Amino acid sequence: MNLTKICIATAVLLGLSMAANGLFMLVAPGTWYLAVPGVISTGPFNQHFVRDIGLVFLFIGTAFLVGAARPQARLFLWGAATLWLWGHALFHVWEVAVGICGPSALARDFPAVTLPAILAAVLTLWARSSAAVQASPVAGGVR
C-alpha cells in the first residue's frame, strides 16, 4: 500500500470516527456523557454544551471525509480541523498543568484527544507536501 492510500484511509477512518462521535453527542448527549471515560469528572452534565461540541466533531469528521474525496480542498479542510483538534488537546494539557485534572487524565484521554490531533497534523503535513508536489513544474502540475 502506498503512502497516498494510507493517508486517505487514515483520513476516512478519522473522519468517520469524528463524525460518529459528533452524531452520538447530538442524538444522545446524556448517554454520551455517561459512556465516555473521564467526561463525568469534568463537571456536571450540560446537554446544550455536549450538543455544541457534537456539532464541532461532526464538522471535523466531515472535513476529513470531504478532504479525502476532494484533493483541491484537502489542505484547507484538514488544516482547519487540525487546528481545532490541537487546541482541544492543548486545553487538556493545560487542565493538568493548572491542577484541574491529575496527570492520569493525559493517558486516559490520549486515544480520543491527543492521538487524533497527532494523526490530523501528520495528514495535514502530507496534504501540504502532496499539494506542493502536484503544483511543481517538474511534477507536471503547472498547466
PDB file of C-alpha atoms in Angstrom:
ATOM      1  CA  MET A   1       0.000   0.000   0.000  1.00  0.00           C
ATOM      2  CA  ASN A   2       1.444   3.370  -0.969  1.00  0.00           C
ATOM      3  CA  LEU A   3       1.602   6.473   1.207  1.00  0.00           C
ATOM      4  CA  THR A   4      -1.305   8.192  -0.546  1.00  0.00           C
ATOM      5  CA  LYS A   5      -3.628   5.257   0.104  1.00  0.00           C
ATOM      6  CA  ILE A   6      -2.512   5.060   3.747  1.00  0.00           C
ATOM      7  CA  CYS A   7      -3.141   8.784   4.265  1.00  0.00           C
ATOM      8  CA  ILE A   8      -6.540   8.711   2.582  1.00  0.00           C
ATOM      9  CA  ALA A   9      -7.576   5.601   4.536  1.00  0.00           C
ATOM     10  CA  THR A  10      -6.432   7.258   7.781  1.00  0.00           C
ATOM     11  CA  ALA A  11      -8.383  10.411   6.928  1.00  0.00           C
ATOM     12  CA  VAL A  12     -11.514   8.373   6.197  1.00  0.00           C
ATOM     13  CA  LEU A  13     -11.146   6.465   9.471  1.00  0.00           C
ATOM     14  CA  LEU A  14     -10.548   9.696  11.397  1.00  0.00           C
ATOM     15  CA  GLY A  15     -13.463  11.364   9.620  1.00  0.00           C
ATOM     16  CA  LEU A  16     -15.867   8.515  10.293  1.00  0.00           C
ATOM     17  CA  SER A  17     -14.890   8.282  13.959  1.00  0.00           C
ATOM     18  CA  MET A  18     -15.150  12.054  14.499  1.00  0.00           C
ATOM     19  CA  ALA A  19     -18.496  12.240  12.690  1.00  0.00           C
ATOM     20  CA  ALA A  20     -19.844   9.222  14.605  1.00  0.00           C
ATOM     21  CA  ASN A  21     -18.803  10.795  17.905  1.00  0.00           C
ATOM     22  CA  GLY A  22     -20.463  14.059  16.894  1.00  0.00           C
ATOM     23  CA  LEU A  23     -23.679  12.303  15.923  1.00  0.00           C
ATOM     24  CA  PHE A  24     -23.658  10.369  19.206  1.00  0.00           C
ATOM     25  CA  MET A  25     -23.273  13.661  21.092  1.00  0.00           C
ATOM     26  CA  LEU A  26     -26.147  15.238  19.159  1.00  0.00           C
ATOM     27  CA  VAL A  27     -28.565  12.319  19.323  1.00  0.00           C
ATOM     28  CA  ALA A  28     -27.917  11.035  22.845  1.00  0.00           C
ATOM     29  CA  PRO A  29     -25.969  13.640  24.827  1.00  0.00           C
ATOM     30  CA  GLY A  30     -26.810  12.114  28.221  1.00  0.00           C
ATOM     31  CA  THR A  31     -25.748   8.635  27.152  1.00  0.00           C
ATOM     32  CA  TRP A  32     -22.565  10.052  25.590  1.00  0.00           C
ATOM     33  CA  TYR A  33     -21.780  11.924  28.832  1.00  0.00           C
ATOM     34  CA  LEU A  34     -22.037   8.717  30.869  1.00  0.00           C
ATOM     35  CA  ALA A  35     -20.347   6.441  28.302  1.00  0.00           C
ATOM     36  CA  VAL A  36     -17.105   8.301  27.567  1.00  0.00           C
ATOM     37  CA  PRO A  37     -14.401   7.662  30.177  1.00  0.00           C
ATOM     38  CA  GLY A  38     -13.460  10.735  32.190  1.00  0.00           C
ATOM     39  CA  VAL A  39     -16.204  13.028  30.962  1.00  0.00           C
ATOM     40  CA  ILE A  40     -18.210  12.913  34.192  1.00  0.00           C
ATOM     41  CA  SER A  41     -15.146  14.138  36.088  1.00  0.00           C
ATOM     42  CA  THR A  42     -15.080  17.359  34.024  1.00  0.00           C
ATOM     43  CA  GLY A  43     -18.258  18.816  35.510  1.00  0.00           C
ATOM     44  CA  PRO A  44     -21.996  18.378  35.581  1.00  0.00           C
ATOM     45  CA  PHE A  45     -23.925  17.283  32.504  1.00  0.00           C
ATOM     46  CA  ASN A  46     -24.909  20.151  30.220  1.00  0.00           C
ATOM     47  CA  GLN A  47     -26.972  18.975  27.242  1.00  0.00           C
ATOM     48  CA  HIS A  48     -26.507  22.235  25.334  1.00  0.00           C
ATOM     49  CA  PHE A  49     -22.714  22.141  25.713  1.00  0.00           C
ATOM     50  CA  VAL A  50     -22.444  18.471  24.704  1.00  0.00           C
ATOM     51  CA  ARG A  51     -24.514  19.151  21.591  1.00  0.00           C
ATOM     52  CA  ASP A  52     -22.487  22.272  20.731  1.00  0.00           C
ATOM     53  CA  ILE A  53     -19.281  20.234  20.802  1.00  0.00           C
ATOM     54  CA  GLY A  54     -21.068  17.435  18.941  1.00  0.00           C
ATOM     55  CA  LEU A  55     -21.579  19.846  16.050  1.00  0.00           C
ATOM     56  CA  VAL A  56     -17.862  20.626  16.073  1.00  0.00           C
ATOM     57  CA  PHE A  57     -16.981  16.919  15.914  1.00  0.00           C
ATOM     58  CA  LEU A  58     -19.498  16.384  13.116  1.00  0.00           C
ATOM     59  CA  PHE A  59     -17.940  19.237  11.127  1.00  0.00           C
ATOM     60  CA  ILE A  60     -14.413  17.952  11.764  1.00  0.00           C
ATOM     61  CA  GLY A  61     -15.383  14.465  10.646  1.00  0.00           C
ATOM     62  CA  THR A  62     -16.996  15.887   7.531  1.00  0.00           C
ATOM     63  CA  ALA A  63     -13.865  17.946   6.798  1.00  0.00           C
ATOM     64  CA  PHE A  64     -11.693  14.833   6.822  1.00  0.00           C
ATOM     65  CA  LEU A  65     -14.163  12.877   4.676  1.00  0.00           C
ATOM     66  CA  VAL A  66     -14.604  15.664   2.114  1.00  0.00           C
ATOM     67  CA  GLY A  67     -10.841  16.276   2.059  1.00  0.00           C
ATOM     68  CA  ALA A  68     -10.260  12.585   1.379  1.00  0.00           C
ATOM     69  CA  ALA A  69     -12.546  12.811  -1.652  1.00  0.00           C
ATOM     70  CA  ARG A  70     -11.517  16.264  -2.932  1.00  0.00           C
ATOM     71  CA  PRO A  71      -7.757  16.822  -3.129  1.00  0.00           C
ATOM     72  CA  GLN A  72      -8.144  20.504  -4.081  1.00  0.00           C
ATOM     73  CA  ALA A  73      -9.908  21.228  -0.750  1.00  0.00           C
ATOM     74  CA  ARG A  74      -7.861  18.844   1.364  1.00  0.00           C
ATOM     75  CA  LEU A  75      -5.216  21.183   2.777  1.00  0.00           C
ATOM     76  CA  PHE A  76      -7.730  23.831   3.862  1.00  0.00           C
ATOM     77  CA  LEU A  77     -10.244  21.388   5.351  1.00  0.00           C
ATOM     78  CA  TRP A  78      -7.711  19.195   7.121  1.00  0.00           C
ATOM     79  CA  GLY A  79      -5.708  22.202   8.301  1.00  0.00           C
ATOM     80  CA  ALA A  80      -8.767  23.859   9.867  1.00  0.00           C
ATOM     81  CA  ALA A  81      -9.819  20.618  11.564  1.00  0.00           C
ATOM     82  CA  THR A  82      -6.274  20.060  12.802  1.00  0.00           C
ATOM     83  CA  LEU A  83      -6.160  23.496  14.425  1.00  0.00           C
ATOM     84  CA  TRP A  84      -9.251  22.717  16.484  1.00  0.00           C
ATOM     85  CA  LEU A  85      -8.044  19.225  17.414  1.00  0.00           C
ATOM     86  CA  TRP A  86      -4.702  20.637  18.614  1.00  0.00           C
ATOM     87  CA  GLY A  87      -6.463  23.374  20.566  1.00  0.00           C
ATOM     88  CA  HIS A  88      -8.587  20.701  22.212  1.00  0.00           C
ATOM     89  CA  ALA A  89      -5.543  18.544  23.040  1.00  0.00           C
ATOM     90  CA  LEU A  90      -3.581  21.507  24.418  1.00  0.00           C
ATOM     91  CA  PHE A  91      -6.567  22.507  26.536  1.00  0.00           C
ATOM     92  CA  HIS A  92      -6.445  19.036  28.127  1.00  0.00           C
ATOM     93  CA  VAL A  93      -2.732  19.509  28.850  1.00  0.00           C
ATOM     94  CA  TRP A  94      -3.447  22.942  30.350  1.00  0.00           C
ATOM     95  CA  GLU A  95      -6.070  21.433  32.675  1.00  0.00           C
ATOM     96  CA  VAL A  96      -3.414  19.092  34.043  1.00  0.00           C
ATOM     97  CA  ALA A  97      -0.803  21.857  34.253  1.00  0.00           C
ATOM     98  CA  VAL A  98      -3.041  24.075  36.400  1.00  0.00           C
ATOM     99  CA  GLY A  99      -4.299  21.234  38.588  1.00  0.00           C
ATOM    100  CA  ILE A 100      -7.859  20.873  37.310  1.00  0.00           C
ATOM    101  CA  CYS A 101      -7.151  17.251  36.373  1.00  0.00           C
ATOM    102  CA  GLY A 102      -4.496  14.820  37.512  1.00  0.00           C
ATOM    103  CA  PRO A 103      -1.717  13.623  35.187  1.00  0.00           C
ATOM    104  CA  SER A 104      -3.533  10.315  34.669  1.00  0.00           C
ATOM    105  CA  ALA A 105      -6.080  12.255  32.587  1.00  0.00           C
ATOM    106  CA  LEU A 106      -3.495  12.643  29.819  1.00  0.00           C
ATOM    107  CA  ALA A 107      -3.078   8.884  29.450  1.00  0.00           C
ATOM    108  CA  ARG A 108      -6.831   8.293  29.703  1.00  0.00           C
ATOM    109  CA  ASP A 109      -7.583  10.948  27.090  1.00  0.00           C
ATOM    110  CA  PHE A 110      -4.727  10.096  24.706  1.00  0.00           C
ATOM    111  CA  PRO A 111      -6.665   7.790  22.335  1.00  0.00           C
ATOM    112  CA  ALA A 112      -9.616  10.163  21.877  1.00  0.00           C
ATOM    113  CA  VAL A 113      -7.941  13.576  22.226  1.00  0.00           C
ATOM    114  CA  THR A 114      -4.197  13.616  21.589  1.00  0.00           C
ATOM    115  CA  LEU A 115      -3.871  10.803  19.041  1.00  0.00           C
ATOM    116  CA  PRO A 116      -6.450  12.325  16.657  1.00  0.00           C
ATOM    117  CA  ALA A 117      -4.595  15.659  16.868  1.00  0.00           C
ATOM    118  CA  ILE A 118      -1.300  13.948  16.017  1.00  0.00           C
ATOM    119  CA  LEU A 119      -2.839  11.980  13.136  1.00  0.00           C
ATOM    120  CA  ALA A 120      -4.535  15.128  11.824  1.00  0.00           C
ATOM    121  CA  ALA A 121      -1.242  17.041  11.891  1.00  0.00           C
ATOM    122  CA  VAL A 122       0.541  14.255  10.008  1.00  0.00           C
ATOM    123  CA  LEU A 123      -2.256  14.158   7.420  1.00  0.00           C
ATOM    124  CA  THR A 124      -2.210  17.934   7.012  1.00  0.00           C
ATOM    125  CA  LEU A 125       1.573  17.971   6.551  1.00  0.00           C
ATOM    126  CA  TRP A 126       1.238  15.179   3.989  1.00  0.00           C
ATOM    127  CA  ALA A 127      -1.513  17.125   2.182  1.00  0.00           C
ATOM    128  CA  ARG A 128       0.719  20.197   2.123  1.00  0.00           C
ATOM    129  CA  SER A 129       3.666  18.308   0.674  1.00  0.00           C
ATOM    130  CA  SER A 130       1.413  16.454  -1.754  1.00  0.00           C
ATOM    131  CA  ALA A 131      -0.109  19.725  -2.982  1.00  0.00           C
ATOM    132  CA  ALA A 132       3.361  21.215  -3.404  1.00  0.00           C
ATOM    133  CA  VAL A 133       4.499  18.229  -5.484  1.00  0.00           C
ATOM    134  CA  GLN A 134       1.392  18.420  -7.702  1.00  0.00           C
ATOM    135  CA  ALA A 135       1.969  22.152  -8.283  1.00  0.00           C
ATOM    136  CA  SER A 136       5.633  21.628  -9.144  1.00  0.00           C
ATOM    137  CA  PRO A 137       6.552  22.224 -12.789  1.00  0.00           C
ATOM    138  CA  VAL A 138       8.826  19.177 -12.547  1.00  0.00           C
ATOM    139  CA  ALA A 139       5.890  17.010 -11.478  1.00  0.00           C
ATOM    140  CA  GLY A 140       3.820  18.327 -14.345  1.00  0.00           C
ATOM    141  CA  GLY A 141       1.381  20.198 -12.108  1.00  0.00           C
ATOM    142  CA  VAL A 142       1.648  23.563 -13.881  1.00  0.00           C
ATOM    143  CA  ARG A 143      -0.703  23.885 -16.820  1.00  0.00           C
TER     144      ARG A 143
END
